[in-house]
JSON list of C-alpha atoms in Angstrom, two decimals:
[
{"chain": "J", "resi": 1, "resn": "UNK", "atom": "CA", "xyz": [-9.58, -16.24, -11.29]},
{"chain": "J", "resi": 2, "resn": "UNK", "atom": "CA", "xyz": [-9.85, -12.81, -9.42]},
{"chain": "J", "resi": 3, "resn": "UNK", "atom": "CA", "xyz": [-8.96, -15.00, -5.94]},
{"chain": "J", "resi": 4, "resn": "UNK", "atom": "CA", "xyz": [-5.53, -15.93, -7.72]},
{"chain": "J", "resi": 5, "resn": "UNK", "atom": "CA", "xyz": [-5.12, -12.05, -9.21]},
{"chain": "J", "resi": 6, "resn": "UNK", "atom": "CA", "xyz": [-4.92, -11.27, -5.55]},
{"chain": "J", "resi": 7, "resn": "UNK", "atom": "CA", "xyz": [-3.05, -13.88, -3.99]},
{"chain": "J", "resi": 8, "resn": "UNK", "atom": "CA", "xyz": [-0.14, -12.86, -7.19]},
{"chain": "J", "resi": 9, "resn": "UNK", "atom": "CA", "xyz": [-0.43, -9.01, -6.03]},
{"chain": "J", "resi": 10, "resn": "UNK", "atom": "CA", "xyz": [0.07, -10.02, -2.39]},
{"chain": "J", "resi": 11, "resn": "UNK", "atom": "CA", "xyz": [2.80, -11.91, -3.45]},
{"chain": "J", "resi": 12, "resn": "UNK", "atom": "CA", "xyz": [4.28, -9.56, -5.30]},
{"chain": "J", "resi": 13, "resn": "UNK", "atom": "CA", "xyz": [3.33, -6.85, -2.46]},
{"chain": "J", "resi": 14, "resn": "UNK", "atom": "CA", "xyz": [5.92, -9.24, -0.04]},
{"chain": "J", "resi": 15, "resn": "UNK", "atom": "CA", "xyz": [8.93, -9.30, -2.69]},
{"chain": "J", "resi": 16, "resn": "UNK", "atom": "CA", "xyz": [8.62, -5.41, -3.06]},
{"chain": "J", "resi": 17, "resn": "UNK", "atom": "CA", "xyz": [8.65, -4.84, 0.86]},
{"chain": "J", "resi": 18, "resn": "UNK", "atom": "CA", "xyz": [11.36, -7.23, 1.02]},
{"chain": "J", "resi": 19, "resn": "UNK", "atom": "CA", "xyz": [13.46, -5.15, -1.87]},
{"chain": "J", "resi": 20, "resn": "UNK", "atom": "CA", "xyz": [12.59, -1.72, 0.27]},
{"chain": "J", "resi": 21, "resn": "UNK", "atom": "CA", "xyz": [13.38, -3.29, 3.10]},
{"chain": "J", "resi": 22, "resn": "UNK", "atom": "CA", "xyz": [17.10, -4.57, 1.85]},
{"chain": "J", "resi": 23, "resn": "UNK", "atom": "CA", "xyz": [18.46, -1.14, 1.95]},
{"chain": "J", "resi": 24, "resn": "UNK", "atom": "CA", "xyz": [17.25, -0.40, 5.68]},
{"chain": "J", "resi": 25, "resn": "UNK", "atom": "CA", "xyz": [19.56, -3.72, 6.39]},
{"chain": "J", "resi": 26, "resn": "UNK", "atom": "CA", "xyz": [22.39, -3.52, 3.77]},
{"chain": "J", "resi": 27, "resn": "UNK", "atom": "CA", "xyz": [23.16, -0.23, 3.84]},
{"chain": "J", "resi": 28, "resn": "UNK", "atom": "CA", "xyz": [24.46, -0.12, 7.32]},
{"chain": "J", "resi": 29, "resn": "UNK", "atom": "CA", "xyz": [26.70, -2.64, 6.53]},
{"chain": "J", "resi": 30, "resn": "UNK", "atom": "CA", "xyz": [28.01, -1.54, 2.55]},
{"chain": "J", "resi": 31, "resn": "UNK", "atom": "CA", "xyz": [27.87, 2.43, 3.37]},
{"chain": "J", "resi": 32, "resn": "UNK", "atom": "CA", "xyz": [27.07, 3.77, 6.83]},
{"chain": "J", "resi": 33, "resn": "UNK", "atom": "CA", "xyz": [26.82, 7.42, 6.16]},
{"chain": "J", "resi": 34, "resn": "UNK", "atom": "CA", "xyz": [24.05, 6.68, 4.14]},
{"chain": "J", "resi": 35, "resn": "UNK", "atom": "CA", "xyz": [22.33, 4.26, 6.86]},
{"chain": "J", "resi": 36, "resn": "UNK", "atom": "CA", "xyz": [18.52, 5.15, 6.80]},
{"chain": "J", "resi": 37, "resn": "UNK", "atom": "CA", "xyz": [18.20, 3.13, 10.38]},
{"chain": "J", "resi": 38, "resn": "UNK", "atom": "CA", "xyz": [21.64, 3.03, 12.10]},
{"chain": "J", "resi": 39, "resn": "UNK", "atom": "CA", "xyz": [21.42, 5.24, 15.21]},
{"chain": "J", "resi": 40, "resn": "UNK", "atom": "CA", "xyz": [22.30, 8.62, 15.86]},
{"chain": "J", "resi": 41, "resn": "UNK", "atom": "CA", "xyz": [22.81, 10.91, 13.13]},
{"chain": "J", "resi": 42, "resn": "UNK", "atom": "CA", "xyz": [20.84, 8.31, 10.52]},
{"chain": "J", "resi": 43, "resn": "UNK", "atom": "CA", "xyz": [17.97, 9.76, 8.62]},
{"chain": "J", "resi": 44, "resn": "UNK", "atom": "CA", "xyz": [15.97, 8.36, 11.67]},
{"chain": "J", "resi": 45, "resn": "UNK", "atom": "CA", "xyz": [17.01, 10.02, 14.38]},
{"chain": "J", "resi": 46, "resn": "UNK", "atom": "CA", "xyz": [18.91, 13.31, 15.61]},
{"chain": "J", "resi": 47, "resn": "UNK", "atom": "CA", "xyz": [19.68, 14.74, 19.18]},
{"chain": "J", "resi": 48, "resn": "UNK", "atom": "CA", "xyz": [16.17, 16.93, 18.90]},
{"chain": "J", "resi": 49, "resn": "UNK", "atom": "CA", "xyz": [13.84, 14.55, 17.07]},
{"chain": "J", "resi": 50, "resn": "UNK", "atom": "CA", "xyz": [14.35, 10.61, 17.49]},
{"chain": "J", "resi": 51, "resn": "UNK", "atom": "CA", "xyz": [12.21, 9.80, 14.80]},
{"chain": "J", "resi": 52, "resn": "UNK", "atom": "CA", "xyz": [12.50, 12.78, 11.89]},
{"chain": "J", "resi": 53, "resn": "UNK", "atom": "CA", "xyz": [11.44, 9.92, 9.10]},
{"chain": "J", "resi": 54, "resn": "UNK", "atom": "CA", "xyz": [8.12, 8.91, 10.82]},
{"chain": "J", "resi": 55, "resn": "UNK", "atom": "CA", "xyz": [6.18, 8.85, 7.32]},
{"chain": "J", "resi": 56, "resn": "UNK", "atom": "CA", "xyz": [8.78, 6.48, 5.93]},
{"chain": "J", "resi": 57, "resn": "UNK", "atom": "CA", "xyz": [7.77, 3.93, 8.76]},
{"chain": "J", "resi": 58, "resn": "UNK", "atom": "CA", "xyz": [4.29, 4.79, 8.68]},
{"chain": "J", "resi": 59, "resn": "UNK", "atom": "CA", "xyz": [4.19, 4.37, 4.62]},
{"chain": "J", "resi": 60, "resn": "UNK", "atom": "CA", "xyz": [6.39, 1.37, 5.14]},
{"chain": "J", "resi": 61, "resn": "UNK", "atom": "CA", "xyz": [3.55, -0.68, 7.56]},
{"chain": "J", "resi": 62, "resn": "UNK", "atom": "CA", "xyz": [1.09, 0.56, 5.75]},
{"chain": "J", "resi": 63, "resn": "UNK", "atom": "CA", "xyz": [2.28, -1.12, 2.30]},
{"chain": "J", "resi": 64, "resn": "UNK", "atom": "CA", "xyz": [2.73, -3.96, 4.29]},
{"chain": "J", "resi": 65, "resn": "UNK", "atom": "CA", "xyz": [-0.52, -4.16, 6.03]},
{"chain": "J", "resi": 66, "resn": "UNK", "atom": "CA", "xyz": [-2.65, -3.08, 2.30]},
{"chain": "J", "resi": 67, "resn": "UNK", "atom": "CA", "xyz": [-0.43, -3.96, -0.31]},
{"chain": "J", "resi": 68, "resn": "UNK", "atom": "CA", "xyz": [0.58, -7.47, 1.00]},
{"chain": "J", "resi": 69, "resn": "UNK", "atom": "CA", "xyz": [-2.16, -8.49, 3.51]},
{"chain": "J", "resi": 70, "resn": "UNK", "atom": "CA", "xyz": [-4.81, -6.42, 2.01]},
{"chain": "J", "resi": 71, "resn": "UNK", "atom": "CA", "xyz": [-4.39, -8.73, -1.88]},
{"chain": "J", "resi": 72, "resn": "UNK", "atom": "CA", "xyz": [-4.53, -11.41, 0.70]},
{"chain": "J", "resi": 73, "resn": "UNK", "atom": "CA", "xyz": [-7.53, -10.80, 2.32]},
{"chain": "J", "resi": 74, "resn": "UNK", "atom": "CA", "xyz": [-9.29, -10.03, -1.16]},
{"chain": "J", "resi": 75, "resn": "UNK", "atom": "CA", "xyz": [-7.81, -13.33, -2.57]},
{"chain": "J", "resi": 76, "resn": "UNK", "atom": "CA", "xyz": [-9.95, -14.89, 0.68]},
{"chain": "J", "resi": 77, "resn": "UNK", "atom": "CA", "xyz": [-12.41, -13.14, 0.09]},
{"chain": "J", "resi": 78, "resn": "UNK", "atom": "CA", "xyz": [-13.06, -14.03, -3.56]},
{"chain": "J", "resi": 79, "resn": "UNK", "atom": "CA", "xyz": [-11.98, -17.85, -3.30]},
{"chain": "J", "resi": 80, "resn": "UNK", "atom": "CA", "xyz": [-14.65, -18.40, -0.22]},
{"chain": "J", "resi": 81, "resn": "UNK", "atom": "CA", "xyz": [-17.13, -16.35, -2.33]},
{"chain": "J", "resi": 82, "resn": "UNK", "atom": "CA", "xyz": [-17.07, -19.37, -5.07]},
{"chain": "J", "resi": 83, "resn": "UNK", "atom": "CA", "xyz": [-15.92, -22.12, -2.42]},
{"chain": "J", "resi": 84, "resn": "UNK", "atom": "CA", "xyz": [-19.05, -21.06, 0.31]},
{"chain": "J", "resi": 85, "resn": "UNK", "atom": "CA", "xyz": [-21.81, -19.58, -1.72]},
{"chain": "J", "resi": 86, "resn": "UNK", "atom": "CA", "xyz": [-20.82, -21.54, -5.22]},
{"chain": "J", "resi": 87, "resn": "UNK", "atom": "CA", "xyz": [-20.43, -18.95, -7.27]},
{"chain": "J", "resi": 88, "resn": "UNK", "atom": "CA", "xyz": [-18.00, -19.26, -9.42]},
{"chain": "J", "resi": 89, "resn": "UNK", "atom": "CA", "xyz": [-18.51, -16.22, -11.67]},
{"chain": "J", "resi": 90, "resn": "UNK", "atom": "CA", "xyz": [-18.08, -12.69, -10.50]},
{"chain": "J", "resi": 91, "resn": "UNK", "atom": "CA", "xyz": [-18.70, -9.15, -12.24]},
{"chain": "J", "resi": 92, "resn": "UNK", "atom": "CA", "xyz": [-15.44, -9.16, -14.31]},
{"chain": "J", "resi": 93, "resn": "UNK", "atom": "CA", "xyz": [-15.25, -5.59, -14.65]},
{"chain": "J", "resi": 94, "resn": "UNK", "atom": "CA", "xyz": [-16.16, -4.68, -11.71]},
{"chain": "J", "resi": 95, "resn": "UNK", "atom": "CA", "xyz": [-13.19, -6.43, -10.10]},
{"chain": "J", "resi": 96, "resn": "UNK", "atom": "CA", "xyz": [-10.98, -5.49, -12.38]},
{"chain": "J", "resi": 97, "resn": "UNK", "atom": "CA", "xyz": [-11.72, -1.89, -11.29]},
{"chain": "J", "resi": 98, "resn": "UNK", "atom": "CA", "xyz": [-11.33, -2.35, -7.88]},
{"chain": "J", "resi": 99, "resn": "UNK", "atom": "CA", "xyz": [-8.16, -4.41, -8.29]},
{"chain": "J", "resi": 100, "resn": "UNK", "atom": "CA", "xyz": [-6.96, -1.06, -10.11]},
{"chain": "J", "resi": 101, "resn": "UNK", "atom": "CA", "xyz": [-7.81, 1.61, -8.22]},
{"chain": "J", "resi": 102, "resn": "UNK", "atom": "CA", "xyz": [-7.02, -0.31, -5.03]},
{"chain": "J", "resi": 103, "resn": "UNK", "atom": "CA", "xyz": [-3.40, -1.56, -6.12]},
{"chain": "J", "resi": 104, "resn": "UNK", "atom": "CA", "xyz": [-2.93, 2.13, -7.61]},
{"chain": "J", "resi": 105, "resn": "UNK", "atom": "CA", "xyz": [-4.21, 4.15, -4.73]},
{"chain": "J", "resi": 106, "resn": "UNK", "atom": "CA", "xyz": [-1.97, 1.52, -1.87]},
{"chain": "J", "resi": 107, "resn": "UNK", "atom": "CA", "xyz": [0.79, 2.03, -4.02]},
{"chain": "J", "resi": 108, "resn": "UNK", "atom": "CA", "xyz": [0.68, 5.33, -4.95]},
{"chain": "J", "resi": 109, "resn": "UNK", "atom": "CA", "xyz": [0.03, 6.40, -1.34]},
{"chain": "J", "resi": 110, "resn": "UNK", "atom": "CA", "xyz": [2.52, 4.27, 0.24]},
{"chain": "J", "resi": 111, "resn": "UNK", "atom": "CA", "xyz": [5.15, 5.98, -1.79]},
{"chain": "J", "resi": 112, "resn": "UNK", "atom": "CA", "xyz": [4.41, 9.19, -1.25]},
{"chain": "J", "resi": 113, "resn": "UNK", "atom": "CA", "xyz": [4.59, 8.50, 2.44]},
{"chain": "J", "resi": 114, "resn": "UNK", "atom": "CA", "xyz": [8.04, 6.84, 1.70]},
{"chain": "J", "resi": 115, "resn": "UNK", "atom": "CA", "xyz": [9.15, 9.36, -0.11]},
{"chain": "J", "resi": 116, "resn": "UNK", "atom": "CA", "xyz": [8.23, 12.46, 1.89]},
{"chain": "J", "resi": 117, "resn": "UNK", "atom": "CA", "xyz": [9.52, 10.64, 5.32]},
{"chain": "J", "resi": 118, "resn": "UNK", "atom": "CA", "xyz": [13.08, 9.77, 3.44]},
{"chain": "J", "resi": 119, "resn": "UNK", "atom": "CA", "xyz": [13.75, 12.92, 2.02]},
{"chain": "J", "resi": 120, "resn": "UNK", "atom": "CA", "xyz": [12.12, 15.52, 5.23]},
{"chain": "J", "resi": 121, "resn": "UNK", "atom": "CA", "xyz": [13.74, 13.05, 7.82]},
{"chain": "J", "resi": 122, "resn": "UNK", "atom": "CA", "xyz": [16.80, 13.36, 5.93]},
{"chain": "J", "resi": 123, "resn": "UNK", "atom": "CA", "xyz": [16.27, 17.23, 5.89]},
{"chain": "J", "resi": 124, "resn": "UNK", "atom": "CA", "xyz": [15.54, 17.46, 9.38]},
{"chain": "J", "resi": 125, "resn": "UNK", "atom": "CA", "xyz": [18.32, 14.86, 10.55]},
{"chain": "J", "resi": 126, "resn": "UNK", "atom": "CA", "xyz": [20.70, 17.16, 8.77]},
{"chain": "J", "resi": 127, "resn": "UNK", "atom": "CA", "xyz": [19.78, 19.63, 11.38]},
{"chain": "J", "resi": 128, "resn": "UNK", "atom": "CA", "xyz": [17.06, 21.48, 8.79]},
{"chain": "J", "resi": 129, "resn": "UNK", "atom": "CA", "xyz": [13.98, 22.86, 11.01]},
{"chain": "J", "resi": 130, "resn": "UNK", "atom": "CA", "xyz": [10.87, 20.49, 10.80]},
{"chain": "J", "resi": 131, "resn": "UNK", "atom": "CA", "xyz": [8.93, 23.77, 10.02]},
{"chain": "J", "resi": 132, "resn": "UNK", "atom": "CA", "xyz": [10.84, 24.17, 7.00]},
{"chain": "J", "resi": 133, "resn": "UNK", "atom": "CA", "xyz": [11.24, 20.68, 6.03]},
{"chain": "J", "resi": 134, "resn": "UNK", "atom": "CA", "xyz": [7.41, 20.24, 6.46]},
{"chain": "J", "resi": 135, "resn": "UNK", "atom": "CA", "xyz": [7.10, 23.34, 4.32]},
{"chain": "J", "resi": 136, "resn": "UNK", "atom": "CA", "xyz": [9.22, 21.77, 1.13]},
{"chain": "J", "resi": 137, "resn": "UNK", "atom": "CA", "xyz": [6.70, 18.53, 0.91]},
{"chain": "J", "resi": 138, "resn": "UNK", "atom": "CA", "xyz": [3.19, 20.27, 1.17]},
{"chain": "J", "resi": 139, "resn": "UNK", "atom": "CA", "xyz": [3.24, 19.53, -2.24]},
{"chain": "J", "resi": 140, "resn": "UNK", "atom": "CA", "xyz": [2.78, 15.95, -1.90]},
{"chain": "J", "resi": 141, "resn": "UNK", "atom": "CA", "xyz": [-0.59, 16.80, 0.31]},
{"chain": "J", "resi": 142, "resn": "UNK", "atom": "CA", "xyz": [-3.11, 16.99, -2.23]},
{"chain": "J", "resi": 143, "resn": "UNK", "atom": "CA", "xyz": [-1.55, 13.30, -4.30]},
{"chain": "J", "resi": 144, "resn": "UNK", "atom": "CA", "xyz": [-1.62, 11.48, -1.22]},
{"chain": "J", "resi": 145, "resn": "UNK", "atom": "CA", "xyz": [-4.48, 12.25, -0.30]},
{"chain": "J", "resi": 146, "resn": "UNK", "atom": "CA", "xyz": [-6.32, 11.55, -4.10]},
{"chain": "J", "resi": 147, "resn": "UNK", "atom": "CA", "xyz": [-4.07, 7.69, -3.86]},
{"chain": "J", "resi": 148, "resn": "UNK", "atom": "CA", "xyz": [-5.89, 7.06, -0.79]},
{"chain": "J", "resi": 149, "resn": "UNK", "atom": "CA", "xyz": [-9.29, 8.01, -2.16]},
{"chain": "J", "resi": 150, "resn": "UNK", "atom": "CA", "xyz": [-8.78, 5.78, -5.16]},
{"chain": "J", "resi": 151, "resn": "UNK", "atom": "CA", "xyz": [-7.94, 3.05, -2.55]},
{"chain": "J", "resi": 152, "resn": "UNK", "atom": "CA", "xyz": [-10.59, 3.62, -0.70]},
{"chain": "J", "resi": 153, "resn": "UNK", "atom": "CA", "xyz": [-13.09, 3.93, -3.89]},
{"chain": "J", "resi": 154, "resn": "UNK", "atom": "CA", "xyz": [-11.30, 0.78, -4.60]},
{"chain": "J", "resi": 155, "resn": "UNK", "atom": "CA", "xyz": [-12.12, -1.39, -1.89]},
{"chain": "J", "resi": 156, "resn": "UNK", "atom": "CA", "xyz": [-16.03, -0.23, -1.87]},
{"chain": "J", "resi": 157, "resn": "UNK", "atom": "CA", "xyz": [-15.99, -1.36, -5.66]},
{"chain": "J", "resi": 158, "resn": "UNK", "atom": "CA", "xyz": [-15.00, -4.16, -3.98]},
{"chain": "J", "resi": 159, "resn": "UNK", "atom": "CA", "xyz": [-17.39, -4.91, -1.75]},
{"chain": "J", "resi": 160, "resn": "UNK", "atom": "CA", "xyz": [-19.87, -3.91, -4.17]},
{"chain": "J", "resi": 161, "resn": "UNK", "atom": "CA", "xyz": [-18.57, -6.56, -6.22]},
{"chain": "J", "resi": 162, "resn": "UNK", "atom": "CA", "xyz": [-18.72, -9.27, -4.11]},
{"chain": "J", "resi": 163, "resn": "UNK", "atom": "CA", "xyz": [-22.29, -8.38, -3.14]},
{"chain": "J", "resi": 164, "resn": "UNK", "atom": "CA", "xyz": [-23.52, -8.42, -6.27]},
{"chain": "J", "resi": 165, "resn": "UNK", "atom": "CA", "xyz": [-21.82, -12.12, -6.45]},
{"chain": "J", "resi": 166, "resn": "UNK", "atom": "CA", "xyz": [-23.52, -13.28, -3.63]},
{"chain": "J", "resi": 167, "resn": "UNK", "atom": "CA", "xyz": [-27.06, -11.69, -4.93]},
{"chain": "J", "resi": 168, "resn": "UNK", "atom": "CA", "xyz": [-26.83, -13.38, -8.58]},
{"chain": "J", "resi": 169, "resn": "UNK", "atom": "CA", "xyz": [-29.95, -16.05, -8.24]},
{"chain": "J", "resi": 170, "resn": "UNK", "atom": "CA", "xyz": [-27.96, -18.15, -10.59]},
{"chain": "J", "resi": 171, "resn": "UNK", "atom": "CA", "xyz": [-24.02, -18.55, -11.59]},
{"chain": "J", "resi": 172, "resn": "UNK", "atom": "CA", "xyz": [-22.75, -16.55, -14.74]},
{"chain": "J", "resi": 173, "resn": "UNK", "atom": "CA", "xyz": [-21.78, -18.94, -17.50]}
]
């Protein structure tokens, strides 16, 4: 059952990049002023600095690479778990908890990254210094930070988890 949790979340990790990723595409096309990725004088790039919305990318792969392929990689993990070692039982709360704080923390730091490269790239493309852009989202600091902690604490509950599977002498029934 957890195996299938994760394969949903990494499905549903794909259809949300996909619906961030429609604007990067569409927008050119419906309003070009407001291109994020559409050359010179886009949110992404101005005659000084080329790439003013770094986090946005950054925040952008990283979703991609935890939220999507990460609930992949813990679906695989869980259905060889109870396909390799027969155990078909796992510490229910356990991975509950780590599904939590994992999807939470990926999620919550992902957008934060998003957020701050959108908004300072669009600061600095509008010819705002990066000292003073930098300076309006130091705020965000301290949150990212905590959303990757809980995804981190997540993914050693994890682990935890599915070590405790493999050293149960007999299934839970």
């Amino acid at each position: 059952k957890v195996a299938k949790v994760h394969f949903v979340l990494g499905l549903i990790g794909l259809l949300v990049a996909v619906a961030f990723t429609s604007p990067i595409v569409l927008f050119p096309l419906i309003a070009p002023d407001v291109a994020i990725a559409s050359g010179a004088g886009s949110i992404l790039t101005n005659d000084e600095y080329p790439w003013p919305a770094m986090w946005l990318i950054i925040g952008y792969i990283l979703f991609l690479v935890a939220a999507a392929g990460g609930s992949f990689v813990w679906s695989l993990a869980y259905f060889l778990t109870a396909k390799v070692f027969d155990k078909e039982r796992t510490y229910g709360w356990l991975a509950a908890l780590h599904t939590f704080l994992y999807v939470v923390g990926v999620y919550g730091a992902t957008a934060f990254m998003g957020y701050i490269g959108f908004y300072e790239g669009g600061l600095i493309a509008s010819g705002v210094s990066p000292l003073v852009a930098t300076f309006a989202f130091l705020w965000t600091v301290v949150p990212t930070g905590a959303m990757i902690t809980l995804a981190l604490l997540g993914v050693l509950l994890g682990v935890i988890n599915l070590g405790l599977t493999l050293r149960m002498k007999q299934q839970m029934r």
